[in-house]
Tab-separated table of C-alpha atoms and ligand atoms in Angstrom:
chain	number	residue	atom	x	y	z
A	3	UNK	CA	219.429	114.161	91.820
A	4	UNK	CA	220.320	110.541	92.057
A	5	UNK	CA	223.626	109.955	94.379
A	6	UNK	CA	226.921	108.145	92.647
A	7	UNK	CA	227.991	104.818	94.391
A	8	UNK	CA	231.780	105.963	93.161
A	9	UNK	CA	232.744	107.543	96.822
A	10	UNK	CA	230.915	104.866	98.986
A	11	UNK	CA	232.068	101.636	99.908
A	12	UNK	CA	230.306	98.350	101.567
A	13	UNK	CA	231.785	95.727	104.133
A	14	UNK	CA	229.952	92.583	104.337
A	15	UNK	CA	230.367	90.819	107.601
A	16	UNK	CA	229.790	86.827	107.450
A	17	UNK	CA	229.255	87.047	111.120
A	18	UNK	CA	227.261	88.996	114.004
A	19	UNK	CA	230.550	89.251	116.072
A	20	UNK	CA	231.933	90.413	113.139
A	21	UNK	CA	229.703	92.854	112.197
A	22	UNK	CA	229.839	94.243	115.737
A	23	UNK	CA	233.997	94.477	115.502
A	24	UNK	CA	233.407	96.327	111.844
A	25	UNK	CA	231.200	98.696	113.890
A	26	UNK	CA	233.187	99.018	116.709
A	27	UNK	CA	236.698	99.336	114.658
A	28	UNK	CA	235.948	100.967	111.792
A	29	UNK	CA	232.994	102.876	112.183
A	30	UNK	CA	230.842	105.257	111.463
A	31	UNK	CA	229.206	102.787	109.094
A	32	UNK	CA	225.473	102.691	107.962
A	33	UNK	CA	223.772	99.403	108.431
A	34	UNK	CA	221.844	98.657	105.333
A	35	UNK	CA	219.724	95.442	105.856
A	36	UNK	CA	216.401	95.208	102.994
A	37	UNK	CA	218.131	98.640	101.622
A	38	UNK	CA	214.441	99.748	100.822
A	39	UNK	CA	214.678	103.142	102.537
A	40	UNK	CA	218.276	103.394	101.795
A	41	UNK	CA	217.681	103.210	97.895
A	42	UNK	CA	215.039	105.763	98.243
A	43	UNK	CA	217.430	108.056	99.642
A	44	UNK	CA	219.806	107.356	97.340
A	45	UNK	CA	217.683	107.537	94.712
A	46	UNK	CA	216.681	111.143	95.887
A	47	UNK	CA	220.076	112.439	96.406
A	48	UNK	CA	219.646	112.672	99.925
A	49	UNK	CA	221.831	110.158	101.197
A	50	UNK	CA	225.051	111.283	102.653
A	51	UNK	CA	226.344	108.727	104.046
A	52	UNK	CA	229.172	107.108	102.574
A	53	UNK	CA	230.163	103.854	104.309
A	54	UNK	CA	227.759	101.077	104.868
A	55	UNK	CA	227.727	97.664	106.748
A	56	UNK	CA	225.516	94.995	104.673
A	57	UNK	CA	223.549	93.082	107.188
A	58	UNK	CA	221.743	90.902	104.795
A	59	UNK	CA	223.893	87.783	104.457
A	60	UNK	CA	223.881	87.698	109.056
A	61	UNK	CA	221.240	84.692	108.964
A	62	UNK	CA	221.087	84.482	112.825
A	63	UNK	CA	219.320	87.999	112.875
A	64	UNK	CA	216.632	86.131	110.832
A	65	UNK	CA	215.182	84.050	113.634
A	66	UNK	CA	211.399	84.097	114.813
A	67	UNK	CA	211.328	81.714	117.858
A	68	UNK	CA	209.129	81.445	121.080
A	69	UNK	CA	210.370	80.739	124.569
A	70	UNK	CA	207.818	80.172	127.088
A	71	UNK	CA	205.788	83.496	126.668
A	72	UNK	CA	208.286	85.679	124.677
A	73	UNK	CA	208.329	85.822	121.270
A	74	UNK	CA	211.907	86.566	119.645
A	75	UNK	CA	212.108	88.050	116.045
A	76	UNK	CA	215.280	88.286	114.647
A	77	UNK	CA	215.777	92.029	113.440
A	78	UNK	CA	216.435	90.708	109.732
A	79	UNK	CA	213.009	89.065	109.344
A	80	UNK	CA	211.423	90.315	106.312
A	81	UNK	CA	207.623	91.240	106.347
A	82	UNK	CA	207.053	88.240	103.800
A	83	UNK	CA	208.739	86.264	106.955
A	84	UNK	CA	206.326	88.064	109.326
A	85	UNK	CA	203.424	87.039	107.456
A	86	UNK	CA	204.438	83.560	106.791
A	87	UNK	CA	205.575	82.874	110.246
A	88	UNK	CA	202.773	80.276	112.132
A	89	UNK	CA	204.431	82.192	115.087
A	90	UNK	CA	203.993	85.374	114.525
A	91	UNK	CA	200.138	84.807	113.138
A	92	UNK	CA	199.413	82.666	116.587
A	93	UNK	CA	201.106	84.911	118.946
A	94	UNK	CA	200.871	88.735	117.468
A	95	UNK	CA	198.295	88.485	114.308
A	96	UNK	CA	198.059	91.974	114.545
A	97	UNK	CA	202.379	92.300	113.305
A	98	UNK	CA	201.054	89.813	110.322
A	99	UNK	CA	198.728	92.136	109.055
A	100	UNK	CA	200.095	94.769	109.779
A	101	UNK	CA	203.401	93.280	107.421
A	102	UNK	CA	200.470	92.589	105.145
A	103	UNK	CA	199.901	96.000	104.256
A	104	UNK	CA	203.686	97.249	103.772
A	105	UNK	CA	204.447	98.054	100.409
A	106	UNK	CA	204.202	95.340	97.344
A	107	UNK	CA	205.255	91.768	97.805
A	108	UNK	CA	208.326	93.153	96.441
A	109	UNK	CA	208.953	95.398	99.149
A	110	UNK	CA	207.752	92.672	101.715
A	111	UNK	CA	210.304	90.342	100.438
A	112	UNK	CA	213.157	92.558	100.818
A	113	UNK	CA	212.233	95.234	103.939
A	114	UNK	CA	212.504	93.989	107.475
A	115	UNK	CA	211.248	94.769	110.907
A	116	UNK	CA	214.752	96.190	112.101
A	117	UNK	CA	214.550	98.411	108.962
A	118	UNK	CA	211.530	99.676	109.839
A	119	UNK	CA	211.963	100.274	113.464
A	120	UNK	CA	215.578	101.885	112.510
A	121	UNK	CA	214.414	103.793	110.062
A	122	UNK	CA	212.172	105.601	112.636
A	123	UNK	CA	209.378	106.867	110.477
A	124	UNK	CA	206.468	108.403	112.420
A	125	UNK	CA	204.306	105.985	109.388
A	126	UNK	CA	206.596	103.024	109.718
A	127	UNK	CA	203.174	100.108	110.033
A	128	UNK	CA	205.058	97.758	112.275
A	129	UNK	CA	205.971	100.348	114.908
A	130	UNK	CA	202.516	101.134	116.849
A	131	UNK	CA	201.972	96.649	116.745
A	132	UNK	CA	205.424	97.080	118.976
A	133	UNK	CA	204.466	99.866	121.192
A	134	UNK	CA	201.366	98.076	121.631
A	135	UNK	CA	202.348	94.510	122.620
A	136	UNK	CA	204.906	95.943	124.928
A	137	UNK	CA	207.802	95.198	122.826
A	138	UNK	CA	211.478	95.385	123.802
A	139	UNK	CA	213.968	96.648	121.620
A	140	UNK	CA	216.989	94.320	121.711
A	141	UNK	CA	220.550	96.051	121.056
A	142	UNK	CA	224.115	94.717	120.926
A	143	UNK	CA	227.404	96.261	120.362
A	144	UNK	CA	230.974	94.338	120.383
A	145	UNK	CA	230.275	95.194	124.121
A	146	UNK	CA	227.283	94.592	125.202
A	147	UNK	CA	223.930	93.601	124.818
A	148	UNK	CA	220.981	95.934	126.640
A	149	UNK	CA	217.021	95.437	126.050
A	150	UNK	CA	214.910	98.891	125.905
A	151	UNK	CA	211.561	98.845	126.200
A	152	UNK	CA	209.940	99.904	122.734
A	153	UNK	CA	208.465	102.857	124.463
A	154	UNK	CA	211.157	104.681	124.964
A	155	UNK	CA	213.288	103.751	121.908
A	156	UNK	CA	212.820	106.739	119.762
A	157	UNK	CA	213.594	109.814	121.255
A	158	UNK	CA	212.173	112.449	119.206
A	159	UNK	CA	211.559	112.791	115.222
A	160	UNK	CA	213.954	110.299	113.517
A	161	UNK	CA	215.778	109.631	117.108
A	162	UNK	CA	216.369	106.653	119.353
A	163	UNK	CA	218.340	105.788	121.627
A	164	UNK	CA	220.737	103.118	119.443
A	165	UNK	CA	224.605	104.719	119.186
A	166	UNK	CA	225.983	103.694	116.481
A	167	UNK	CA	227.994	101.189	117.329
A	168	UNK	CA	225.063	99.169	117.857
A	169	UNK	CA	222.363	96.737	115.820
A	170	UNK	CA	219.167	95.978	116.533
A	171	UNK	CA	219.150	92.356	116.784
A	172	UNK	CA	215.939	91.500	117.699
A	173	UNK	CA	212.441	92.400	119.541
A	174	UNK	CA	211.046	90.657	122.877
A	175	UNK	CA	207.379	90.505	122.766
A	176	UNK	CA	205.844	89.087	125.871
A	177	UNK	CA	202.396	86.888	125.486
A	178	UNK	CA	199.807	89.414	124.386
A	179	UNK	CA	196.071	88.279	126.115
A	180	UNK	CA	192.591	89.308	124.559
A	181	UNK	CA	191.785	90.869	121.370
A	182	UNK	CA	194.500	92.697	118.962
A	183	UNK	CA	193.555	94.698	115.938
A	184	UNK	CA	195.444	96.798	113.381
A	185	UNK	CA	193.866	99.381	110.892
A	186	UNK	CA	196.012	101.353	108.437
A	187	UNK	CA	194.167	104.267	106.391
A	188	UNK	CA	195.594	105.473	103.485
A	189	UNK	CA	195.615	106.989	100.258
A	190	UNK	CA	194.993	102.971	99.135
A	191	UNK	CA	195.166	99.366	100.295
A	192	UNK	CA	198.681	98.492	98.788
A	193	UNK	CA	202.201	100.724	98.093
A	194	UNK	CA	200.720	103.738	100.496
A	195	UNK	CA	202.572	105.364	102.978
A	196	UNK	CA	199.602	105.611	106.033
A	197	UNK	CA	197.507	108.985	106.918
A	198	UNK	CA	197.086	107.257	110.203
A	199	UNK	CA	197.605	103.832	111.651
A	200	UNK	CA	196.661	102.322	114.790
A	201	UNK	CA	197.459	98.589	116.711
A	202	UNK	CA	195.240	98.069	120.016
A	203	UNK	CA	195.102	95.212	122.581
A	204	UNK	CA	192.290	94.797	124.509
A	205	UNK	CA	192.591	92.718	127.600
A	206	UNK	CA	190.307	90.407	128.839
A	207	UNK	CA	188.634	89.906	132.233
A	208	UNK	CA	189.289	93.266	133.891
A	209	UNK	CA	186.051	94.078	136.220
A	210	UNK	CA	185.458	98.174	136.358
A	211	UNK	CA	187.344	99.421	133.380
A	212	UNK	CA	188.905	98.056	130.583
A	213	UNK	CA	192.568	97.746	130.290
A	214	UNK	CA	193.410	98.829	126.764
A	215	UNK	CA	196.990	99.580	124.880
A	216	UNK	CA	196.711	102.014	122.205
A	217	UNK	CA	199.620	103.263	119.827
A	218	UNK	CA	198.980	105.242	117.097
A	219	UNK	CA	201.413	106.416	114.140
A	220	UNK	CA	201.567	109.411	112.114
A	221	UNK	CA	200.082	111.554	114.508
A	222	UNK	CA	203.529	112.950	115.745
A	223	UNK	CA	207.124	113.646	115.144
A	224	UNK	CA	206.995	109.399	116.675
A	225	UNK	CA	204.585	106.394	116.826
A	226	UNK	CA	202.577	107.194	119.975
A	227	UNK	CA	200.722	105.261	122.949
A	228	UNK	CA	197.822	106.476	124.147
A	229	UNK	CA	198.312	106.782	127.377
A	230	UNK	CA	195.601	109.483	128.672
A	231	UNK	CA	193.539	107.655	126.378
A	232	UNK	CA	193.988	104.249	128.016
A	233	UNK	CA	194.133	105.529	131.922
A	234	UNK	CA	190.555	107.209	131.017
A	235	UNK	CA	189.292	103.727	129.633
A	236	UNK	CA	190.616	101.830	132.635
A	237	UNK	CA	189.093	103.930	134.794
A	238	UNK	CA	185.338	102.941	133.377
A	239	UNK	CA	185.524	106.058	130.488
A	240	UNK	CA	182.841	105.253	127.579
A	241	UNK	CA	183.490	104.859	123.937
A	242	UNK	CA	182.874	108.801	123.374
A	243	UNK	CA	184.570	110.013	126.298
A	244	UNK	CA	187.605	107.808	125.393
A	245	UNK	CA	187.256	109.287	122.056
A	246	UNK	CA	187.562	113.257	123.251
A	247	UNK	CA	190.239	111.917	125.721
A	248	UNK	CA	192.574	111.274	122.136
A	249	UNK	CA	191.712	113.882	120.636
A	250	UNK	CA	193.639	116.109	123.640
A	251	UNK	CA	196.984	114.056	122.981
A	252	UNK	CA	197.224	113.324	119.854
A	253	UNK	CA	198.497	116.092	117.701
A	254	UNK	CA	199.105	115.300	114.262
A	255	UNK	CA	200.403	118.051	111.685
A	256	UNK	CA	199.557	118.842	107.856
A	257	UNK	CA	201.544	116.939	105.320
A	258	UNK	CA	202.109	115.981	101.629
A	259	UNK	CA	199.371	112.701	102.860
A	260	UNK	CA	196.870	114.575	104.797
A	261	UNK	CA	196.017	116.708	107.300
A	262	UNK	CA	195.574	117.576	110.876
A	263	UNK	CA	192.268	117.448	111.206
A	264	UNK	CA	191.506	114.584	108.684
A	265	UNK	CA	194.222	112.908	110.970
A	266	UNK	CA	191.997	113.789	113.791
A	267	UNK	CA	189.139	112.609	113.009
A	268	UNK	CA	190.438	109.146	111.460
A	269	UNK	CA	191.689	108.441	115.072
A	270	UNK	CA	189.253	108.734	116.892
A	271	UNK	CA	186.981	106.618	114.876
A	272	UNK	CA	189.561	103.853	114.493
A	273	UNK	CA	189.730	103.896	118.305
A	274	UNK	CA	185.605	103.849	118.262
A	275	UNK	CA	185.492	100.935	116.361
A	276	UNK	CA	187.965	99.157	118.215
A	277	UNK	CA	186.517	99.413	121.399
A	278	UNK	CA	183.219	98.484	119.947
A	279	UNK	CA	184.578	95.566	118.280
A	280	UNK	CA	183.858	96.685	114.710
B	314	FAD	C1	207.797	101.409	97.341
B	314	FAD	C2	207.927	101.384	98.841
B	314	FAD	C3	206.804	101.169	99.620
B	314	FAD	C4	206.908	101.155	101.017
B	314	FAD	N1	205.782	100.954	101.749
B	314	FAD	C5	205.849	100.964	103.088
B	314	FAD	C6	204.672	100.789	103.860
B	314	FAD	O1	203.564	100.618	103.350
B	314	FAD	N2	204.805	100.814	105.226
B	314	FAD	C7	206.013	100.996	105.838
B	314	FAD	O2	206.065	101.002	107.067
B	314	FAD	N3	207.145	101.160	105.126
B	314	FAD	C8	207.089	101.153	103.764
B	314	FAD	N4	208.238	101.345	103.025
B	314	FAD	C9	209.517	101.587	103.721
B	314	FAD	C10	210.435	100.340	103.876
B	314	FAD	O3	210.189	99.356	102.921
B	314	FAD	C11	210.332	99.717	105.273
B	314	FAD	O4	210.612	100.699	106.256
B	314	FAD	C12	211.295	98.530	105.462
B	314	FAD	O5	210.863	97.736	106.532
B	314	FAD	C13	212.740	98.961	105.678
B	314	FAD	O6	213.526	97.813	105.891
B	314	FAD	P1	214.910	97.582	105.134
B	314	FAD	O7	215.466	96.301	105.636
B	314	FAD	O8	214.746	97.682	103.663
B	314	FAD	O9	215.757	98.823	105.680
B	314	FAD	P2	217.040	99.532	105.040
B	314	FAD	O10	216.639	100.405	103.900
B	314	FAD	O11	218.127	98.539	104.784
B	314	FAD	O12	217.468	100.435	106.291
B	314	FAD	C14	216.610	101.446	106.780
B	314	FAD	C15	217.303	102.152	107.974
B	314	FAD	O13	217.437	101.269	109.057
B	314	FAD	C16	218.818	101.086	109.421
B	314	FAD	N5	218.921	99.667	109.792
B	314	FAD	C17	218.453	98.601	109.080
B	314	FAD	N6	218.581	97.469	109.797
B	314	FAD	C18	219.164	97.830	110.986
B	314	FAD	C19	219.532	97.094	112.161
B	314	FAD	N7	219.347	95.778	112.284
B	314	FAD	N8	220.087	97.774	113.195
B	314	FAD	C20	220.274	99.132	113.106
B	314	FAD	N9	219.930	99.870	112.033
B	314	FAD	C21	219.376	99.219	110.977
B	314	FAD	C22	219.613	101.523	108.210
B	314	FAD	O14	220.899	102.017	108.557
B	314	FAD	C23	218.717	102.626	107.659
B	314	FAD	O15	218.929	103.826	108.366
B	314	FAD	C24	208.179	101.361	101.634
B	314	FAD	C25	209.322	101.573	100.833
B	314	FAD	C26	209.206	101.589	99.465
B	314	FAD	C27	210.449	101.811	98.635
């Protein structure tokens, strides 16, 4: 059953400092940036909470810059930012397409990249391009500002390690060498949720093995790098053997989108092809 707005209320900060007082002082408060997976909620009935801090208006969280070899992206980028951003296609084409194949231009134009990562959806499409180029997670509160590798920001399904009186403000992504690909299957191109999705880097100019980074989502309670997976290739492992190697870490469940197995299977041919450059 929908949810009624009569009970909830909405401060709108004209300012990151004060946004991070209105947190600080007068929280708990939901931020609500794009509001795309906040309306769904609401829609559903299943939103509880009842006071919200609107983000939306906090243009300095909108940034995409580069400094030397980092690349900054404000969390309040949109993906229609991402894909527009001469940046972002340069530097991490792989976070372009991915952006690409988020929702409708509709949804593009409203949802952004701190959404998505907040959010915390095992499906969200930008999260394995993040855990694959390395990302850090940039937090601030009225006190402080810490950086956390995007590795170990989520902590379990729908967990990270952001208290709440903190925003994402942005994501570090250092220079990312060699070739980048990322593959979403779903149900269809556009407006699907993913059955699987995968973002790889392959590095260049490695003698022996090959160093690889490999992050897969929706094939656990969080987006996942492979990390058996890519010790096996950089110690010399073929195509197949990296292949069996995921298939003993990965473990993907049954849902309303697909299944284990399916899942499975999807995987480790996305990872094939990769590392064959198909
Ligand atoms: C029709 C439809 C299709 C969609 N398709 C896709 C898809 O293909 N792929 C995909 O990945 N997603 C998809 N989504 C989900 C959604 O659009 C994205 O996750 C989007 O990026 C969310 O961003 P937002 O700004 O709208 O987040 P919001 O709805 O505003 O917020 C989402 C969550 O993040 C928190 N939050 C937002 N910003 C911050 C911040 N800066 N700091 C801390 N917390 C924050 C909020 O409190 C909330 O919990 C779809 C949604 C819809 C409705």
């Amino acid at each position: 059953m929908q949810s009624t707005f009569s009970n909830r209320s909405l401060l709108r900060p004209r300012s990151l400092p004060d946004a991070l007082a209105m947190l600080r002082d007068e929280g708990p408060l939901t931020p609500l940036a794009g509001c795309t997976d906040l309306y769904v909620a609401l829609n559903f009935g299943t939103l509880r909470d009842e006071r919200f801090l609107d983000l939306w208006r906090l243009e300095a969280l909108r940034t995409i810059e580069a400094r030397g070899d980092v690349l900054t992206i404000g969390a309040l980028a949109t993906h229609t930012d991402l894909i527009r951003s001469l940046l972002v296609r340069a530097r991490l084409p792989m976070l372009a397409a991915a952006a690409r194949e988020i929702g409708g231009v509709q949804i593009q134009n409203r949802g952004t990249i701190g959404g998505n990562v907040a959010n915390a959806s095992p499906a969200g499409d930008t999260l394995p391009v993040l855990a694959a180029a390395d990302a850090r997670v940039v937090l601030q509160s009225a006190r402080e500002t810490r950086r956390v590798p995007f590795t170990a920001f989520y902590t379990g399904y729908r967990q990270s390690v952001r208290r709440p009186d903190e925003l994402i403000v942005a994501f570090e992504i250092p220079r990312v060498r060699g070739r980048q690909r990322f593959r979403k299957v779903g149900t269809r191109a556009a407006q699907a949720i993913s059955k699987v999705v995968m973002a790889g880097v392959i590095e260049p100019n490695v003698r022996g093995g090959r160093r690889v980074r490999i992050a897969l989502g929706s094939v656990a309670p969080t987006v996942v790098r492979a990390e058996k997976t890519e010790a096996a290739l950089a110690a010399g492992a073929s195509i197949d053997a990296a292949q069996q190697t995921l298939l003993t870490e990965i473990a993907p469940i049954d849902d309303i989108r697909s299944d284990a197995e399916y899942r499975r299977r999807v995987a480790a041919n996305l990872l094939g092809r990769f590392l064959a450059g198909r």
